[in-house]
Every structure is written in C-alpha cells, then in structure tokens.
Short mmCIF file of N, CA and C and ligand atoms in Angstrom, two decimals:
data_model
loop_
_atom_site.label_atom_id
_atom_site.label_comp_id
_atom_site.label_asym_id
_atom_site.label_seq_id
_atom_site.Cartn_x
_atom_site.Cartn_y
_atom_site.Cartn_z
N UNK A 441 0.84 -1.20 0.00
CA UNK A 441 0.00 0.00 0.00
C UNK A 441 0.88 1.26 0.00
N UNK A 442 0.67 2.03 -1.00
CA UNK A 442 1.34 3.53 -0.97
C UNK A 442 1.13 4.76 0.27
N UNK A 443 1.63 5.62 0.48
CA UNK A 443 1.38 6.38 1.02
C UNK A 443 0.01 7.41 0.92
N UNK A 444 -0.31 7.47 -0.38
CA UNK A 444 -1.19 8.21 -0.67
C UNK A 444 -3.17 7.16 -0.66
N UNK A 445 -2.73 6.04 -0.21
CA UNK A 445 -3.58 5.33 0.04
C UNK A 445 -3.98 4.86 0.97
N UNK A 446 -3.47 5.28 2.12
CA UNK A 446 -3.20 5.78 3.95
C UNK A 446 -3.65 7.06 3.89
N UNK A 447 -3.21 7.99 3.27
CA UNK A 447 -3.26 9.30 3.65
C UNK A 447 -4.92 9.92 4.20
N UNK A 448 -4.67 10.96 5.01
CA UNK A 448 -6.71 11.03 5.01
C UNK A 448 -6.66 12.07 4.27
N UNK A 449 -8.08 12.33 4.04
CA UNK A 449 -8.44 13.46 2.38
C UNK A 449 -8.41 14.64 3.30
N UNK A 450 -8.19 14.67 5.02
CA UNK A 450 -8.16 16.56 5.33
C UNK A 450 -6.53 16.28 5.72
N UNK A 451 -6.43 17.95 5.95
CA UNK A 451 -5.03 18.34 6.31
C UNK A 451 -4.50 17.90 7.79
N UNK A 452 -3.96 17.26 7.86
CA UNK A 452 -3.15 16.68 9.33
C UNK A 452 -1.97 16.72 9.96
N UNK A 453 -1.73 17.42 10.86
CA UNK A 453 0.07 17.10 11.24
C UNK A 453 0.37 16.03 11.30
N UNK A 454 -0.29 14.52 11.78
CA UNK A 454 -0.02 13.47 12.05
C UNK A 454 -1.02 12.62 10.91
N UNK A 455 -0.62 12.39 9.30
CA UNK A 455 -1.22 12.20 8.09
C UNK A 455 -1.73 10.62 8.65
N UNK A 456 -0.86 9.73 9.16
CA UNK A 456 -1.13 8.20 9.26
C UNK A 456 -2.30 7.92 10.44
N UNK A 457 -1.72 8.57 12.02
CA UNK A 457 -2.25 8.47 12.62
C UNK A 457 -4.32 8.87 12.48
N UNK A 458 -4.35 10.25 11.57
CA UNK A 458 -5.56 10.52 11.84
C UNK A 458 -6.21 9.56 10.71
N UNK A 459 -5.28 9.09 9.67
CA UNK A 459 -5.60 7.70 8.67
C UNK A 459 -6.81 6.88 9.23
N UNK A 460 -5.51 6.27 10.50
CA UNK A 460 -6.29 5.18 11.22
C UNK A 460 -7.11 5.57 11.70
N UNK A 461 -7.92 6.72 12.64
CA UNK A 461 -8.82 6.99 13.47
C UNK A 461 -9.99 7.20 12.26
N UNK A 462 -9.39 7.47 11.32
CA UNK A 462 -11.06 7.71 10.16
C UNK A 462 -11.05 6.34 9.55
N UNK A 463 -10.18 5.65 9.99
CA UNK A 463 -10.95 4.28 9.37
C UNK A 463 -11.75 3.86 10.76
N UNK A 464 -11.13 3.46 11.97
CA UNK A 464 -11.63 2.98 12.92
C UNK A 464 -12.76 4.04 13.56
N UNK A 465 -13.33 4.82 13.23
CA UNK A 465 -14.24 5.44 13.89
C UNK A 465 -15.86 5.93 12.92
N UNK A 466 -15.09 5.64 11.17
CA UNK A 466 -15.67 6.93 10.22
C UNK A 466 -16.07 8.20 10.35
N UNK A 467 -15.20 8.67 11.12
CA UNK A 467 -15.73 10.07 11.50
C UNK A 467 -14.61 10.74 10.02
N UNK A 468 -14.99 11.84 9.89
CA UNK A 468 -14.43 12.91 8.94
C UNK A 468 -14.60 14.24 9.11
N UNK A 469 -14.06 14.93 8.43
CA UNK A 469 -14.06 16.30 8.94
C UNK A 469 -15.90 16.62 8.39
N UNK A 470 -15.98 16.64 7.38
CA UNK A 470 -17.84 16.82 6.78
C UNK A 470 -18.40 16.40 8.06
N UNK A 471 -17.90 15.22 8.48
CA UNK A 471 -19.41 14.91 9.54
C UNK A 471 -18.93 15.65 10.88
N UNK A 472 -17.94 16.06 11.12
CA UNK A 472 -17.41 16.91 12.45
C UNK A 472 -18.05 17.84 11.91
N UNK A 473 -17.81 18.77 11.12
CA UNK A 473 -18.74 20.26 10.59
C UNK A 473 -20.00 19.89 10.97
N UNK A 474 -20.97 18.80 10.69
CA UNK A 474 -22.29 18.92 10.74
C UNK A 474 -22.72 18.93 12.12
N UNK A 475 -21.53 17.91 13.02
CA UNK A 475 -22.09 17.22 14.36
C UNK A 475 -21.89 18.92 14.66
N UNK A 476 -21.24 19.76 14.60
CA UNK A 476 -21.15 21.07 15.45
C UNK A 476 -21.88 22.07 14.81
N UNK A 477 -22.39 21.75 13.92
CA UNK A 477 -23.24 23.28 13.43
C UNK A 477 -24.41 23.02 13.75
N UNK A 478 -25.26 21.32 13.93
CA UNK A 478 -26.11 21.03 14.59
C UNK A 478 -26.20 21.00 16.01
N UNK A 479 -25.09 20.49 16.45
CA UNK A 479 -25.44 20.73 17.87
C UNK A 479 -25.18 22.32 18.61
N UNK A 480 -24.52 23.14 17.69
CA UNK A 480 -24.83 24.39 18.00
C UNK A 480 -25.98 25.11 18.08
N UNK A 481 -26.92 24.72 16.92
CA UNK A 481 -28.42 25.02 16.11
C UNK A 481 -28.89 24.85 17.61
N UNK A 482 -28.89 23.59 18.73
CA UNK A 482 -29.29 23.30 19.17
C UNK A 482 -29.14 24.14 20.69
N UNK A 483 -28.02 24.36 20.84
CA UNK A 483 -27.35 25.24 22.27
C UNK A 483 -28.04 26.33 21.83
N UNK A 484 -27.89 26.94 20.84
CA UNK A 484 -28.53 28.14 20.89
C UNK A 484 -29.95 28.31 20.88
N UNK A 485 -30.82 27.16 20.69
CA UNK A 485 -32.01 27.15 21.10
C UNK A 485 -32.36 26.71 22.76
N UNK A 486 -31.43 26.46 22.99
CA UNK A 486 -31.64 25.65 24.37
C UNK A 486 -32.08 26.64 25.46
N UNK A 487 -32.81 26.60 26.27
CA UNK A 487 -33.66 27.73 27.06
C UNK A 487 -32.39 28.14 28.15
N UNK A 488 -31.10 27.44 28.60
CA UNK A 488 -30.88 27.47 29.48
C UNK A 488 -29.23 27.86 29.32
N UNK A 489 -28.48 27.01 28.07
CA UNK A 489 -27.13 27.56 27.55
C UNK A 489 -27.78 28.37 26.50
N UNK A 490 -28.71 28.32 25.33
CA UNK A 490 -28.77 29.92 24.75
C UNK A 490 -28.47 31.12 25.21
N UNK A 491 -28.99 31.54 26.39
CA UNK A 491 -28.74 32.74 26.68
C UNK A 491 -26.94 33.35 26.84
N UNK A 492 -26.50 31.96 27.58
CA UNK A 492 -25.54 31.98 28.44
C UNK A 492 -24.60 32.22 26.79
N UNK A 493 -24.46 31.07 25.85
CA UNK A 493 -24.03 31.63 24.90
C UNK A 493 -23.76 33.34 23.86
N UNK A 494 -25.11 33.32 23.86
CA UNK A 494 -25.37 34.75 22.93
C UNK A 494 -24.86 36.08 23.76
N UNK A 495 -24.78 35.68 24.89
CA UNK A 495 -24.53 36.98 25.37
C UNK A 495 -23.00 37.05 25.05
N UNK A 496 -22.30 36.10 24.98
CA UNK A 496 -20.89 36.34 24.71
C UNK A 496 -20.28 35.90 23.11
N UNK A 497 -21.35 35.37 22.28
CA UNK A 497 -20.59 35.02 21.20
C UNK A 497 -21.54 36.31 20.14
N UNK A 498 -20.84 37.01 19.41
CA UNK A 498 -21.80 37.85 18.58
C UNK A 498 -21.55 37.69 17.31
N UNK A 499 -20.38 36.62 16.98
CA UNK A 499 -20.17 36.51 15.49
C UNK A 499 -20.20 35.02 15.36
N UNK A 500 -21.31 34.16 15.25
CA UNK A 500 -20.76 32.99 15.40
C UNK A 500 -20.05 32.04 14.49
N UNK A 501 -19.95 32.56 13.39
CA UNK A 501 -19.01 32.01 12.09
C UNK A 501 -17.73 31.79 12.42
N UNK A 502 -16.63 32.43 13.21
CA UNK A 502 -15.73 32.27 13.66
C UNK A 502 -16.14 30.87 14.61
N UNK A 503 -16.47 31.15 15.81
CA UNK A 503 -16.93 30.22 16.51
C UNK A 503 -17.00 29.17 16.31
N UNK A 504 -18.27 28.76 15.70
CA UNK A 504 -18.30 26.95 14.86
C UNK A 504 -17.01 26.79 13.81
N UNK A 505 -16.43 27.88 13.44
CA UNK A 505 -15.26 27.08 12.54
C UNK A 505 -13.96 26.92 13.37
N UNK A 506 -13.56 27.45 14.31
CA UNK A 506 -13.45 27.10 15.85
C UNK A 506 -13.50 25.79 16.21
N UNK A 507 -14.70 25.47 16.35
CA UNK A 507 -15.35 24.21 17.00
C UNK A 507 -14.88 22.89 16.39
N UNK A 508 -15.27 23.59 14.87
CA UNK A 508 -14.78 22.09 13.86
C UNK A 508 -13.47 21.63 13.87
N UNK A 509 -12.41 22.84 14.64
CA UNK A 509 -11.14 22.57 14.02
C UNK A 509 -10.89 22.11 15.65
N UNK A 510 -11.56 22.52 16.53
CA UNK A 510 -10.84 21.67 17.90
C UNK A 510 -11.37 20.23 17.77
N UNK A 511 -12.76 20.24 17.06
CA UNK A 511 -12.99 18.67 17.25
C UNK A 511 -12.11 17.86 15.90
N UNK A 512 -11.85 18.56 15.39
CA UNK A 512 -10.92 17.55 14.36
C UNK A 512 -9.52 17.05 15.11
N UNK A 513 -8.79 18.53 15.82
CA UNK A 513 -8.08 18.05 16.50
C UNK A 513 -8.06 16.87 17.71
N UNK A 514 -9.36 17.10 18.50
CA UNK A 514 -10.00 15.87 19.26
C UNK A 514 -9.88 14.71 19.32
N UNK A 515 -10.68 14.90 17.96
CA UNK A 515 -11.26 13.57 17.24
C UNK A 515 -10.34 12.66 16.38
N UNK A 516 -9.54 13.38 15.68
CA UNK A 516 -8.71 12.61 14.49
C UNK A 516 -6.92 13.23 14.49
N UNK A 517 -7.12 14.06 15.81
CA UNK A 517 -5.46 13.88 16.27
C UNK A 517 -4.86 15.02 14.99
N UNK A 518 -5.63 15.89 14.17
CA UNK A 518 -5.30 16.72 13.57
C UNK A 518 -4.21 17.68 13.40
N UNK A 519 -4.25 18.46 14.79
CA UNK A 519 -3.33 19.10 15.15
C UNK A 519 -3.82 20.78 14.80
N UNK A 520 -5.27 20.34 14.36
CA UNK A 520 -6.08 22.05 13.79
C UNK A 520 -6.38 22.88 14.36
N UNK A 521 -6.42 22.74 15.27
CA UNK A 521 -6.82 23.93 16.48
C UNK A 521 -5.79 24.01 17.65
N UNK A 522 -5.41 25.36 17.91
CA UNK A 522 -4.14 26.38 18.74
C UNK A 522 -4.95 27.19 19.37
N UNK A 523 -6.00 26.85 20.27
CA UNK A 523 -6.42 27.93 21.22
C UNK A 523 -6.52 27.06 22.59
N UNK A 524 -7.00 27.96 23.10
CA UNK A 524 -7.19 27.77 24.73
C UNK A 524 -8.29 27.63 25.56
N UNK A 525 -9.08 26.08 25.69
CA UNK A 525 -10.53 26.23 26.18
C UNK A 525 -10.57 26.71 27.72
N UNK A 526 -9.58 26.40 28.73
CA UNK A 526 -9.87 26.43 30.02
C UNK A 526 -10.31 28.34 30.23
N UNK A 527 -9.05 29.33 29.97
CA UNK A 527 -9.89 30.48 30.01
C UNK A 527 -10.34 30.81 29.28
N UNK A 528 -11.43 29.90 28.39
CA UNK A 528 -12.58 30.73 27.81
C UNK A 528 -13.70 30.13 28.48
N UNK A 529 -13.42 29.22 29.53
CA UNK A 529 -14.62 28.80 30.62
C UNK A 529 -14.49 29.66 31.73
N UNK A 530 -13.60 29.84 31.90
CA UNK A 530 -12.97 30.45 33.32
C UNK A 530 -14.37 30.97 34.16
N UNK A 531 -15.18 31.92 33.90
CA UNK A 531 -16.21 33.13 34.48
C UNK A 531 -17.18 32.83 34.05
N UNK A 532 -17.57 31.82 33.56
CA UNK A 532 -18.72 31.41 32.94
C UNK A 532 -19.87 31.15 34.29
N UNK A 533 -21.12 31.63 33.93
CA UNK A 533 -21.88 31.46 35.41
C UNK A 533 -22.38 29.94 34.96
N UNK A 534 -21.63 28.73 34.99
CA UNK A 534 -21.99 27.67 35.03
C UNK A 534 -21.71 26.56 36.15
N UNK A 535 -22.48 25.85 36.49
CA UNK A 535 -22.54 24.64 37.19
C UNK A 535 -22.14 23.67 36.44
N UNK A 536 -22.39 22.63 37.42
CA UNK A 536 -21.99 20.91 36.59
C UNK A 536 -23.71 20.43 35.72
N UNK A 537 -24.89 21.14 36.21
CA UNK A 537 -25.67 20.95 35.68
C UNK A 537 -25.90 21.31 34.20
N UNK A 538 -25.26 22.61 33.94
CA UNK A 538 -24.73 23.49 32.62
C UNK A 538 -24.28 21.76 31.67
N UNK A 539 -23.09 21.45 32.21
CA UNK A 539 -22.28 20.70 31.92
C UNK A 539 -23.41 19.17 31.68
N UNK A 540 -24.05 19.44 32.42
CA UNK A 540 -24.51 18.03 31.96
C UNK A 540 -25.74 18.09 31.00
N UNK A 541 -26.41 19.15 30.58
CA UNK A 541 -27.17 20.10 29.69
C UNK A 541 -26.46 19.47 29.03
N UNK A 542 -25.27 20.42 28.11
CA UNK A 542 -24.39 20.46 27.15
C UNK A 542 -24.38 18.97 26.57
N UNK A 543 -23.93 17.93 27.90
CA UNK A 543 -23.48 17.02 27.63
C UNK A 543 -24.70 16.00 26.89
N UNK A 544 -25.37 16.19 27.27
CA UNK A 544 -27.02 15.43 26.77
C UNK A 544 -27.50 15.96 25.54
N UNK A 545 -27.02 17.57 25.22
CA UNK A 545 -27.27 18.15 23.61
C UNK A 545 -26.57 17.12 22.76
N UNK A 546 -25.29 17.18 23.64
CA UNK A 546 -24.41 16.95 22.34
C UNK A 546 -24.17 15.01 22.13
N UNK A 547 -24.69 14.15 22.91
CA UNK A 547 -24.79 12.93 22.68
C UNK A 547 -26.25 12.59 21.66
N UNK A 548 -26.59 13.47 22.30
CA UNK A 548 -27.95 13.28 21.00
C UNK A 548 -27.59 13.99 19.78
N UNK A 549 -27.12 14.56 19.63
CA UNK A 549 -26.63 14.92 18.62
C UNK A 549 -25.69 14.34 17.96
N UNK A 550 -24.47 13.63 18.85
CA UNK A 550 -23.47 12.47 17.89
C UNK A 550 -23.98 11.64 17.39
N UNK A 551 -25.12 10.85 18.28
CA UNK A 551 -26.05 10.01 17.56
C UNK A 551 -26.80 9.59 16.31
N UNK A 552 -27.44 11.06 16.21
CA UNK A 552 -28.10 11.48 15.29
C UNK A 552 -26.90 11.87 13.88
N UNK A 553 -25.65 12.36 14.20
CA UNK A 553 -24.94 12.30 12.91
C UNK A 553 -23.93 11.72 12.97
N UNK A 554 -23.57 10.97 13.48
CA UNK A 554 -22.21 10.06 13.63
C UNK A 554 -22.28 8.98 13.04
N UNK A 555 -21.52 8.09 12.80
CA UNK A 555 -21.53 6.82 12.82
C UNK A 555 -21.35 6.12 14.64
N UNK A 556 -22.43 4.79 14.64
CA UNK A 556 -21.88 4.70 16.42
C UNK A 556 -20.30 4.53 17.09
N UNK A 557 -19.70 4.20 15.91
CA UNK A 557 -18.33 4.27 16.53
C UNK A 557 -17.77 5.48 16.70
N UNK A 558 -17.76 6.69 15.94
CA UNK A 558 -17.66 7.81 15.65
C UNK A 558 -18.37 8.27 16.96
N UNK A 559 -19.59 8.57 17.26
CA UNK A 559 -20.51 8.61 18.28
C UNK A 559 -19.78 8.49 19.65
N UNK A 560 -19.35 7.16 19.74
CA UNK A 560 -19.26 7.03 20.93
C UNK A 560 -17.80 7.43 20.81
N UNK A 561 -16.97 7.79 20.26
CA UNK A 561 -15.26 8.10 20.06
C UNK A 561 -15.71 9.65 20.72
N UNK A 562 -16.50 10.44 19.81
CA UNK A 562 -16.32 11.75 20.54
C UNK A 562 -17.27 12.08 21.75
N UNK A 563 -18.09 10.90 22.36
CA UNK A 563 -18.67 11.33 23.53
C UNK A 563 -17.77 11.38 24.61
N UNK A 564 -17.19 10.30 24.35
CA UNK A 564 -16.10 10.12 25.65
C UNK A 564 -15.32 11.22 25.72
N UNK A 565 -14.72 11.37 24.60
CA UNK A 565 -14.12 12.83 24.96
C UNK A 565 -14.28 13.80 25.60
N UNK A 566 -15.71 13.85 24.87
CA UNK A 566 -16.75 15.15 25.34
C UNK A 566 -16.81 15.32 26.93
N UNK A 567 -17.10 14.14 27.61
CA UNK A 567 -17.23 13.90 28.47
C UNK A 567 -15.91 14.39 29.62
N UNK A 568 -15.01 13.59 28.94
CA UNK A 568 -13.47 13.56 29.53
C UNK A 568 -13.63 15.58 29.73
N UNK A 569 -13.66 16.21 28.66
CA UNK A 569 -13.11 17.30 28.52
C UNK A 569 -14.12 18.73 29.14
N UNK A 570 -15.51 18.12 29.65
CA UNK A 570 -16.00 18.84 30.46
C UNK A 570 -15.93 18.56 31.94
N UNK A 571 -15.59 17.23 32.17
CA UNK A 571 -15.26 17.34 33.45
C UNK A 571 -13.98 18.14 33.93
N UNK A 572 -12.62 18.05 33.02
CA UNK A 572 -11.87 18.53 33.42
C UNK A 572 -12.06 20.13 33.40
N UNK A 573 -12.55 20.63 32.28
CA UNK A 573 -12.86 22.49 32.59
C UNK A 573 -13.96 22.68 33.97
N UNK A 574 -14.62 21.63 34.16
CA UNK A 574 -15.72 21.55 35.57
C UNK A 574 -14.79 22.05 36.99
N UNK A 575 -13.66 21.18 36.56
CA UNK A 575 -12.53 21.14 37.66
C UNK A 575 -11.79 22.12 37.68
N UNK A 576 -11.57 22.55 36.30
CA UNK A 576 -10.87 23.93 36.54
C UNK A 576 -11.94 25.28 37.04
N UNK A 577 -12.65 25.24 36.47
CA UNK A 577 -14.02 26.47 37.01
C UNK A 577 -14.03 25.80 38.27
N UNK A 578 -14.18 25.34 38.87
CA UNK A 578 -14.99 24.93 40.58
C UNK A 578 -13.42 25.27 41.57
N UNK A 579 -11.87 25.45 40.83
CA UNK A 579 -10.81 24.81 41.39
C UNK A 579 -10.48 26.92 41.42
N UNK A 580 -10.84 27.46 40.53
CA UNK A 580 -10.82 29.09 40.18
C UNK A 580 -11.57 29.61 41.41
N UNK A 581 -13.00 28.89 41.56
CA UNK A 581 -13.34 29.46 42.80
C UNK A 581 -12.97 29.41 44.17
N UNK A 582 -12.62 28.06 44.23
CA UNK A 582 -12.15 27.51 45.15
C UNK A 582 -10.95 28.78 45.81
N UNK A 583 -9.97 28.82 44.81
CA UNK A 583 -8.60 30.29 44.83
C UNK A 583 -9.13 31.13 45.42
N UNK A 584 -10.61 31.38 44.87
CA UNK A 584 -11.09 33.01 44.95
C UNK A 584 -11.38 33.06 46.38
N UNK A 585 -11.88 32.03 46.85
CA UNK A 585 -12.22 32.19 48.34
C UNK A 585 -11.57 31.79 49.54
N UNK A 586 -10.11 30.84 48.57
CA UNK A 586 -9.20 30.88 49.78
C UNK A 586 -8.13 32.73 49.57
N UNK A 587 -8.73 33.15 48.56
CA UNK A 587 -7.86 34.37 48.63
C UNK A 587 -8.26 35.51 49.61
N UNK A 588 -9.41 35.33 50.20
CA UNK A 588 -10.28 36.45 50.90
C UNK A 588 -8.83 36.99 51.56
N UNK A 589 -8.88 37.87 52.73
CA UNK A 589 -7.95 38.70 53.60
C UNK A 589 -7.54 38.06 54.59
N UNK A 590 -6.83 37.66 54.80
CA UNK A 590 -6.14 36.84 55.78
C UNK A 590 -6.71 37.62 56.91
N UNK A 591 -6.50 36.42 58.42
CA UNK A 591 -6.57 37.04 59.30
C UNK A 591 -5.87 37.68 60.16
N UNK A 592 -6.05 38.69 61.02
CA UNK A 592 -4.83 39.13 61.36
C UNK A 592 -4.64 38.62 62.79
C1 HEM B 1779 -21.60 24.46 30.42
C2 HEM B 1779 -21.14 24.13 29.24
C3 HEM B 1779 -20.41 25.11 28.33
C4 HEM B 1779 -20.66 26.44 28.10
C5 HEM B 1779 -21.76 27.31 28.70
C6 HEM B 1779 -19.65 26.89 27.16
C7 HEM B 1779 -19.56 28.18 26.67
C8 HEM B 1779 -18.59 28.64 25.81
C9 HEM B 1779 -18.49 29.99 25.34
C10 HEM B 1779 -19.44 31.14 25.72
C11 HEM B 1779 -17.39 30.07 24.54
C12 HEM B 1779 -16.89 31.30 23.80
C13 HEM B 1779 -15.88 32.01 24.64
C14 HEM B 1779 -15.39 33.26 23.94
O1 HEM B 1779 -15.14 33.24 22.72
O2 HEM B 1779 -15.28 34.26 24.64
C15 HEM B 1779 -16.81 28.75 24.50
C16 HEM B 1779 -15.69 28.42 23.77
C17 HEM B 1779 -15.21 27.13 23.65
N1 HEM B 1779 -15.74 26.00 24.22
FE1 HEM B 1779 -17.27 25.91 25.51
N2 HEM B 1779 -18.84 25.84 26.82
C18 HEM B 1779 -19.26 24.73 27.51
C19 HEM B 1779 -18.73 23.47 27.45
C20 HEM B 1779 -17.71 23.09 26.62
C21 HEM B 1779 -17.21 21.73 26.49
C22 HEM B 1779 -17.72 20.52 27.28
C23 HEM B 1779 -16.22 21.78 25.55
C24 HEM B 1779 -15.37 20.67 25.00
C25 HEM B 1779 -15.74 19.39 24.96
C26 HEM B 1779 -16.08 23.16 25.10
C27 HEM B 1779 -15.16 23.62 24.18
C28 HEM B 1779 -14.97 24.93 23.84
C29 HEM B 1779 -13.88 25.40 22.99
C30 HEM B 1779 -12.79 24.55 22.34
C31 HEM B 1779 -14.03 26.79 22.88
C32 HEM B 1779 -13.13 27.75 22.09
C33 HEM B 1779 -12.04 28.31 23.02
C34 HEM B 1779 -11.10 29.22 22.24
O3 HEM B 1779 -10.23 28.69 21.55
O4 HEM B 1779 -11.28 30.45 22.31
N3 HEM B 1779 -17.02 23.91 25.77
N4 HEM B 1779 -17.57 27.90 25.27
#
C-alpha cells in the first residue's frame, strides 16, 4: 500500500495516525462540521445555555469554525486547532448541571450524525473534557475564596 492510500483526504500534522482513526471510527471532517453546526443550532435554542451563549458570542461564524477545528483536532489527532478552552470557561456562570445540559445536547446529537463508533469516540471525549474544565471552574473558585484577607 502507498502512502497516498493511507493518507486522510483533510489536512493533518499526524497524516497516518488521523488515517487510522477515520478508518476505525468513520468520523471525517464533513461529519465533524455537521455534528457542530447542529449541535450548536441546538445550544442556541436551548432555554438554558442559549442565553448563556449569545450573550458572549456575537459573530458565530468564527466560533463553529473554531469548534470544527478543535474537534478535528480531538477527534482525528489533527493538530487544527491552537487555542485555549480552560480560560474561555474560566467566568462562565456555570454549574456541573450546565455541563450536563451540554453534555445530553451533544450525545444526542453524535447520535443522530455520527456513525456509532464515531458517536461514541467523541462522547467520551466530550465527556473527559467537560469534566476537566468543571474542575478547573470549581478549582478558580475555590482560589477566589481561599484568597479572601487573611486574618490578622
Ligand atoms: C456548560 C457548558 C459550556 C458552556 C456554557 C460553554 C460556553 C462557551 C463559550 C461562551 C465560549 C466562547 C468564549 C469566547 O469566545 O469568549 C466557548 C468556547 C469554547 N468552548 Fe465551551 N462551553 C461549555 C462546554 C464546553 C465543552 C464541554 C467543551 C469541550 C468538549 C467546550 C469547548 C470549547 C472550545 C474549544 C471553545 C473555544 C475556546 C477558544 O479557543 O477560544 N465547551 N464555550
């Protein structure tokens, strides 16, 4: 088998590795675009992260193309996305309930456009990667209130 018959059809720092994950998962970048522009469709209807969203995103084209390129990186080891999720949670007025909202959009939503292997490849993640910003937001407050004024 040649190289170019391994290769995956998007752009990758790691060409072989994200090979294998789009064979073993069928996920692709097309169906990453859809799983996030749908399950966005969906946050932003949502009675409870809509708001929480719109008030801070005002261009969302950036955003979801954003989204697609962290979950490619995620998902298929890409290497597409160079930003920083923890402080862009940082101040967010969210709970673990937020988090588990989110988390229930967006499994119904892999469902609905994934393949189940695909599906269940980026739930876990999903999962993995809101608990840990959970931990960092709850671990920020935590600072804030061991920072009060010492006593004298
Ligand atoms: C309670 C649930 C969540 C809420 C309310 C939320 C909200 C937001 C908001 C408002 C932004 C835009 C920040 C800005 O541009 O100023 C953002 C960015 C982002 N979110 Fe979330 N988010 C949630 C959960 C998650 C989870 C579970 C993930 C990953 C699995 C995630 C991944 C990201 C990423 C990658 C960005 C872009 C960060 C950057 O590069 O600037 N979010 N989120």
């Amino acid at each position: 088998m040649n190289s170019s018959e391994t290769a995956p059809r998007i752009a990758s720092a790691r060409p072989e590795l994200t090979a294998a994950l789009m064979a073993q998962t069928g996920l692709d970048e097309e169906m990453l675009s859809d799983l996030v522009h749908r399950f966005y469709d969906k946050v932003r209807g949502d009675a409870v992260l809509g708001p929480i969203f719109e008030a801070r995103i005002a261009d969302w084209q950036p955003h979801l193309e954003r989204m697609v390129a962290f979950w490619s990186s995620v998902a298929l080891m890409t290497g597409r996305y160079h930003g920083a999720p923890v402080p862009a949670h940082m101040h967010l007025p969210v709970r673990w309930a937020h988090f588990d909202r989110w988390l229930a959009l967006f499994r119904e939503t892999a469902r609905e456009i994934c393949t189940p292997e695909g599906a269940d490849h980026v739930i876990e993640r999903a999962e993995r990667i809101a608990r840990s910003l959970h931990m960092a937001i709850e671990d920020a407050a935590g600072d804030q209130r061991t920072s009060a004024p010492t006593l004298r």
